[in-house]
Amino acid sequence: MNEIASVVPASGDREATMPRKEPTQRRSRERVERILSCASTLIATGGSDAMRMSDVAQMAEISIGSLYQYFPDKGSIIRTLAEKYNALGRECIADALQNVSDMKDLQSSFAELIDTYHAMFLAEPVMRDIWSGTQADKALRDIDLHDSRLNGAVLAAARLRINPAADRAMLESSSFLIMHLGQATMHLAISVERGEGDALVETFKRMVLREMLAG
């Protein structure tokens, strides 16, 4: 929901979530992307717990010292990957909702969006691995919360276009909650058996669509 620039969380904890060395030159940016690509491959193969900085450096064909110039520890790599996946999700949400013009269109687009998100979670092992560890990492929780706020703002804007007379504060609050509960639903859905997970996603979809109609 490939990759686009990461966004710094609202908490402002930049050192905890971003690379130590900001890549400004093309060669440096390409090196960072190669590091992240190698880390993704290692996570997809053995999980983030088993990933070692030395393995990332070896696969990226750089020295361990060069790796630490960009990422001070494994957690900074994982959090940067999380931000990149979140950025992809925001792009997908913005594209899906930018042209909705009535409630029927909004419901249809949002329902399709939920299915797209679910499919991404199921298909992408790195995304599943990263977000399964969200509750154990405060920086990841902050990233997740910031992402929900941004996505909620996009949803609220779409709902206000359809109903300009609606209570703006109420729509913003409920849209923020919808997006955050959506992420929680995806986390839960990939933690249980596939059939139960599919049913949970469908239940969330029905609940959200009823809330939109009520709003």
PDB file of N, CA and C in Angstrom, residues 52-105:
ATOM      1  N   ARG A  52      21.443  -9.724  12.031  1.00  0.00           N
ATOM      2  CA  ARG A  52      22.598  -9.128  12.695  1.00  0.00           C
ATOM      3  C   ARG A  52      23.179  -8.026  11.818  1.00  0.00           C
ATOM      4  N   MET A  53      23.719  -7.010  12.457  1.00  0.00           N
ATOM      5  CA  MET A  53      24.312  -5.906  11.706  1.00  0.00           C
ATOM      6  C   MET A  53      25.436  -6.397  10.809  1.00  0.00           C
ATOM      7  N   SER A  54      26.206  -7.362  11.287  1.00  0.00           N
ATOM      8  CA  SER A  54      27.308  -7.895  10.474  1.00  0.00           C
ATOM      9  C   SER A  54      26.784  -8.574   9.215  1.00  0.00           C
ATOM     10  N   ASP A  55      25.627  -9.243   9.332  1.00  0.00           N
ATOM     11  CA  ASP A  55      25.029  -9.882   8.154  1.00  0.00           C
ATOM     12  C   ASP A  55      24.571  -8.842   7.136  1.00  0.00           C
ATOM     13  N   VAL A  56      23.987  -7.752   7.635  1.00  0.00           N
ATOM     14  CA  VAL A  56      23.545  -6.677   6.740  1.00  0.00           C
ATOM     15  C   VAL A  56      24.742  -6.078   6.004  1.00  0.00           C
ATOM     16  N   ALA A  57      25.818  -5.803   6.742  1.00  0.00           N
ATOM     17  CA  ALA A  57      27.015  -5.212   6.132  1.00  0.00           C
ATOM     18  C   ALA A  57      27.595  -6.144   5.076  1.00  0.00           C
ATOM     19  N   GLN A  58      27.646  -7.431   5.395  1.00  0.00           N
ATOM     20  CA  GLN A  58      28.209  -8.394   4.445  1.00  0.00           C
ATOM     21  C   GLN A  58      27.366  -8.471   3.174  1.00  0.00           C
ATOM     22  N   MET A  59      26.052  -8.551   3.324  1.00  0.00           N
ATOM     23  CA  MET A  59      25.195  -8.643   2.149  1.00  0.00           C
ATOM     24  C   MET A  59      25.234  -7.365   1.325  1.00  0.00           C
ATOM     25  N   ALA A  60      25.341  -6.211   2.008  1.00  0.00           N
ATOM     26  CA  ALA A  60      25.384  -4.931   1.302  1.00  0.00           C
ATOM     27  C   ALA A  60      26.769  -4.628   0.748  1.00  0.00           C
ATOM     28  N   GLU A  61      27.739  -5.479   1.078  1.00  0.00           N
ATOM     29  CA  GLU A  61      29.118  -5.338   0.603  1.00  0.00           C
ATOM     30  C   GLU A  61      29.737  -4.018   1.047  1.00  0.00           C
ATOM     31  N   ILE A  62      29.549  -3.707   2.340  1.00  0.00           N
ATOM     32  CA  ILE A  62      30.179  -2.540   2.943  1.00  0.00           C
ATOM     33  C   ILE A  62      30.795  -2.968   4.271  1.00  0.00           C
ATOM     34  N   SER A  63      31.668  -2.140   4.810  1.00  0.00           N
ATOM     35  CA  SER A  63      32.267  -2.453   6.103  1.00  0.00           C
ATOM     36  C   SER A  63      31.256  -2.214   7.212  1.00  0.00           C
ATOM     37  N   ILE A  64      31.463  -2.881   8.336  1.00  0.00           N
ATOM     38  CA  ILE A  64      30.564  -2.685   9.467  1.00  0.00           C
ATOM     39  C   ILE A  64      30.635  -1.242   9.954  1.00  0.00           C
ATOM     40  N   GLY A  65      31.817  -0.613   9.829  1.00  0.00           N
ATOM     41  CA  GLY A  65      31.959   0.787  10.216  1.00  0.00           C
ATOM     42  C   GLY A  65      31.120   1.701   9.347  1.00  0.00           C
ATOM     43  N   SER A  66      31.076   1.415   8.054  1.00  0.00           N
ATOM     44  CA  SER A  66      30.254   2.215   7.143  1.00  0.00           C
ATOM     45  C   SER A  66      28.774   2.051   7.463  1.00  0.00           C
ATOM     46  N   LEU A  67      28.380   0.829   7.829  1.00  0.00           N
ATOM     47  CA  LEU A  67      26.983   0.587   8.183  1.00  0.00           C
ATOM     48  C   LEU A  67      26.596   1.419   9.403  1.00  0.00           C
ATOM     49  N   TYR A  68      27.467   1.442  10.410  1.00  0.00           N
ATOM     50  CA  TYR A  68      27.161   2.187  11.632  1.00  0.00           C
ATOM     51  C   TYR A  68      27.148   3.694  11.393  1.00  0.00           C
ATOM     52  N   GLN A  69      27.779   4.158  10.335  1.00  0.00           N
ATOM     53  CA  GLN A  69      27.699   5.579  10.005  1.00  0.00           C
ATOM     54  C   GLN A  69      26.273   5.972   9.647  1.00  0.00           C
ATOM     55  N   TYR A  70      25.547   5.047   9.051  1.00  0.00           N
ATOM     56  CA  TYR A  70      24.185   5.337   8.620  1.00  0.00           C
ATOM     57  C   TYR A  70      23.134   4.879   9.638  1.00  0.00           C
ATOM     58  N   PHE A  71      23.377   3.747  10.260  1.00  0.00           N
ATOM     59  CA  PHE A  71      22.419   3.191  11.214  1.00  0.00           C
ATOM     60  C   PHE A  71      23.157   2.771  12.485  1.00  0.00           C
ATOM     61  N   PRO A  72      22.874   3.411  13.607  1.00  0.00           N
ATOM     62  CA  PRO A  72      23.615   3.132  14.837  1.00  0.00           C
ATOM     63  C   PRO A  72      23.339   1.762  15.442  1.00  0.00           C
ATOM     64  N   ASP A  73      22.189   1.165  15.085  1.00  0.00           N
ATOM     65  CA  ASP A  73      21.868  -0.158  15.612  1.00  0.00           C
ATOM     66  C   ASP A  73      20.793  -0.801  14.750  1.00  0.00           C
ATOM     67  N   LYS A  74      20.482  -2.045  15.071  1.00  0.00           N
ATOM     68  CA  LYS A  74      19.480  -2.784  14.297  1.00  0.00           C
ATOM     69  C   LYS A  74      18.114  -2.126  14.393  1.00  0.00           C
ATOM     70  N   GLY A  75      17.813  -1.594  15.571  1.00  0.00           N
ATOM     71  CA  GLY A  75      16.509  -0.968  15.752  1.00  0.00           C
ATOM     72  C   GLY A  75      16.284   0.199  14.819  1.00  0.00           C
ATOM     73  N   SER A  76      17.327   0.966  14.536  1.00  0.00           N
ATOM     74  CA  SER A  76      17.170   2.115  13.639  1.00  0.00           C
ATOM     75  C   SER A  76      16.864   1.669  12.219  1.00  0.00           C
ATOM     76  N   ILE A  77      17.399   0.523  11.816  1.00  0.00           N
ATOM     77  CA  ILE A  77      17.077  -0.027  10.497  1.00  0.00           C
ATOM     78  C   ILE A  77      15.607  -0.443  10.452  1.00  0.00           C
ATOM     79  N   ILE A  78      15.172  -1.148  11.476  1.00  0.00           N
ATOM     80  CA  ILE A  78      13.791  -1.642  11.520  1.00  0.00           C
ATOM     81  C   ILE A  78      12.803  -0.481  11.541  1.00  0.00           C
ATOM     82  N   ARG A  79      13.110   0.555  12.325  1.00  0.00           N
ATOM     83  CA  ARG A  79      12.191   1.695  12.404  1.00  0.00           C
ATOM     84  C   ARG A  79      12.149   2.473  11.085  1.00  0.00           C
ATOM     85  N   THR A  80      13.284   2.556  10.407  1.00  0.00           N
ATOM     86  CA  THR A  80      13.286   3.224   9.101  1.00  0.00           C
ATOM     87  C   THR A  80      12.462   2.433   8.096  1.00  0.00           C
ATOM     88  N   LEU A  81      12.563   1.121   8.127  1.00  0.00           N
ATOM     89  CA  LEU A  81      11.735   0.286   7.252  1.00  0.00           C
ATOM     90  C   LEU A  81      10.257   0.468   7.579  1.00  0.00           C
ATOM     91  N   ALA A  82       9.936   0.555   8.864  1.00  0.00           N
ATOM     92  CA  ALA A  82       8.545   0.764   9.266  1.00  0.00           C
ATOM     93  C   ALA A  82       8.015   2.075   8.701  1.00  0.00           C
ATOM     94  N   GLU A  83       8.829   3.118   8.754  1.00  0.00           N
ATOM     95  CA  GLU A  83       8.412   4.423   8.227  1.00  0.00           C
ATOM     96  C   GLU A  83       8.191   4.351   6.716  1.00  0.00           C
ATOM     97  N   LYS A  84       9.035   3.596   6.032  1.00  0.00           N
ATOM     98  CA  LYS A  84       8.883   3.473   4.582  1.00  0.00           C
ATOM     99  C   LYS A  84       7.597   2.738   4.222  1.00  0.00           C
ATOM    100  N   TYR A  85       7.280   1.675   4.962  1.00  0.00           N
ATOM    101  CA  TYR A  85       6.024   0.966   4.703  1.00  0.00           C
ATOM    102  C   TYR A  85       4.825   1.855   5.033  1.00  0.00           C
ATOM    103  N   ASN A  86       4.923   2.611   6.111  1.00  0.00           N
ATOM    104  CA  ASN A  86       3.835   3.526   6.454  1.00  0.00           C
ATOM    105  C   ASN A  86       3.647   4.582   5.376  1.00  0.00           C
ATOM    106  N   ALA A  87       4.750   5.077   4.821  1.00  0.00           N
ATOM    107  CA  ALA A  87       4.658   6.072   3.758  1.00  0.00           C
ATOM    108  C   ALA A  87       3.955   5.501   2.532  1.00  0.00           C
ATOM    109  N   LEU A  88       4.244   4.241   2.238  1.00  0.00           N
ATOM    110  CA  LEU A  88       3.550   3.582   1.129  1.00  0.00           C
ATOM    111  C   LEU A  88       2.050   3.499   1.408  1.00  0.00           C
ATOM    112  N   GLY A  89       1.717   3.173   2.648  1.00  0.00           N
ATOM    113  CA  GLY A  89       0.305   3.099   3.015  1.00  0.00           C
ATOM    114  C   GLY A  89      -0.388   4.439   2.881  1.00  0.00           C
ATOM    115  N   ARG A  90       0.279   5.503   3.330  1.00  0.00           N
ATOM    116  CA  ARG A  90      -0.325   6.835   3.224  1.00  0.00           C
ATOM    117  C   ARG A  90      -0.548   7.222   1.762  1.00  0.00           C
ATOM    118  N   GLU A  91       0.393   6.865   0.919  1.00  0.00           N
ATOM    119  CA  GLU A  91       0.245   7.168  -0.504  1.00  0.00           C
ATOM    120  C   GLU A  91      -0.957   6.433  -1.085  1.00  0.00           C
ATOM    121  N   CYS A  92      -1.111   5.177  -0.684  1.00  0.00           N
ATOM    122  CA  CYS A  92      -2.229   4.366  -1.161  1.00  0.00           C
ATOM    123  C   CYS A  92      -3.562   4.951  -0.691  1.00  0.00           C
ATOM    124  N   ILE A  93      -3.617   5.355   0.580  1.00  0.00           N
ATOM    125  CA  ILE A  93      -4.848   5.933   1.135  1.00  0.00           C
ATOM    126  C   ILE A  93      -5.199   7.242   0.443  1.00  0.00           C
ATOM    127  N   ALA A  94      -4.187   8.085   0.262  1.00  0.00           N
ATOM    128  CA  ALA A  94      -4.430   9.366  -0.398  1.00  0.00           C
ATOM    129  C   ALA A  94      -4.958   9.161  -1.812  1.00  0.00           C
ATOM    130  N   ASP A  95      -4.375   8.216  -2.543  1.00  0.00           N
ATOM    131  CA  ASP A  95      -4.818   7.943  -3.913  1.00  0.00           C
ATOM    132  C   ASP A  95      -6.250   7.422  -3.936  1.00  0.00           C
ATOM    133  N   ALA A  96      -6.582   6.570  -2.962  1.00  0.00           N
ATOM    134  CA  ALA A  96      -7.911   5.954  -2.942  1.00  0.00           C
ATOM    135  C   ALA A  96      -9.009   6.947  -2.590  1.00  0.00           C
ATOM    136  N   LEU A  97      -8.682   7.955  -1.777  1.00  0.00           N
ATOM    137  CA  LEU A  97      -9.724   8.844  -1.264  1.00  0.00           C
ATOM    138  C   LEU A  97      -9.753  10.229  -1.910  1.00  0.00           C
ATOM    139  N   GLN A  98      -8.781  10.547  -2.729  1.00  0.00           N
ATOM    140  CA  GLN A  98      -8.694  11.925  -3.212  1.00  0.00           C
ATOM    141  C   GLN A  98      -9.845  12.337  -4.120  1.00  0.00           C
ATOM    142  N   ASN A  99     -10.475  11.385  -4.791  1.00  0.00           N
ATOM    143  CA  ASN A  99     -11.520  11.750  -5.752  1.00  0.00           C
ATOM    144  C   ASN A  99     -12.926  11.331  -5.319  1.00  0.00           C
ATOM    145  N   VAL A 100     -13.102  10.875  -4.078  1.00  0.00           N
ATOM    146  CA  VAL A 100     -14.450  10.480  -3.661  1.00  0.00           C
ATOM    147  C   VAL A 100     -15.344  11.717  -3.606  1.00  0.00           C
ATOM    148  N   SER A 101     -16.572  11.547  -4.063  1.00  0.00           N
ATOM    149  CA  SER A 101     -17.460  12.710  -4.174  1.00  0.00           C
ATOM    150  C   SER A 101     -18.794  12.526  -3.463  1.00  0.00           C
ATOM    151  N   ASP A 102     -19.104  11.294  -3.037  1.00  0.00           N
ATOM    152  CA  ASP A 102     -20.338  11.069  -2.297  1.00  0.00           C
ATOM    153  C   ASP A 102     -20.140   9.895  -1.345  1.00  0.00           C
ATOM    154  N   MET A 103     -21.117   9.658  -0.484  1.00  0.00           N
ATOM    155  CA  MET A 103     -20.978   8.634   0.533  1.00  0.00           C
ATOM    156  C   MET A 103     -20.835   7.241  -0.064  1.00  0.00           C
ATOM    157  N   LYS A 104     -21.568   6.945  -1.111  1.00  0.00           N
ATOM    158  CA  LYS A 104     -21.465   5.636  -1.743  1.00  0.00           C
ATOM    159  C   LYS A 104     -20.061   5.402  -2.266  1.00  0.00           C
ATOM    160  N   ASP A 105     -19.495   6.424  -2.891  1.00  0.00           N
ATOM    161  CA  ASP A 105     -18.142   6.334  -3.425  1.00  0.00           C
ATOM    162  C   ASP A 105     -17.130   6.156  -2.291  1.00  0.00           C
TER     163      ASP A 105
END
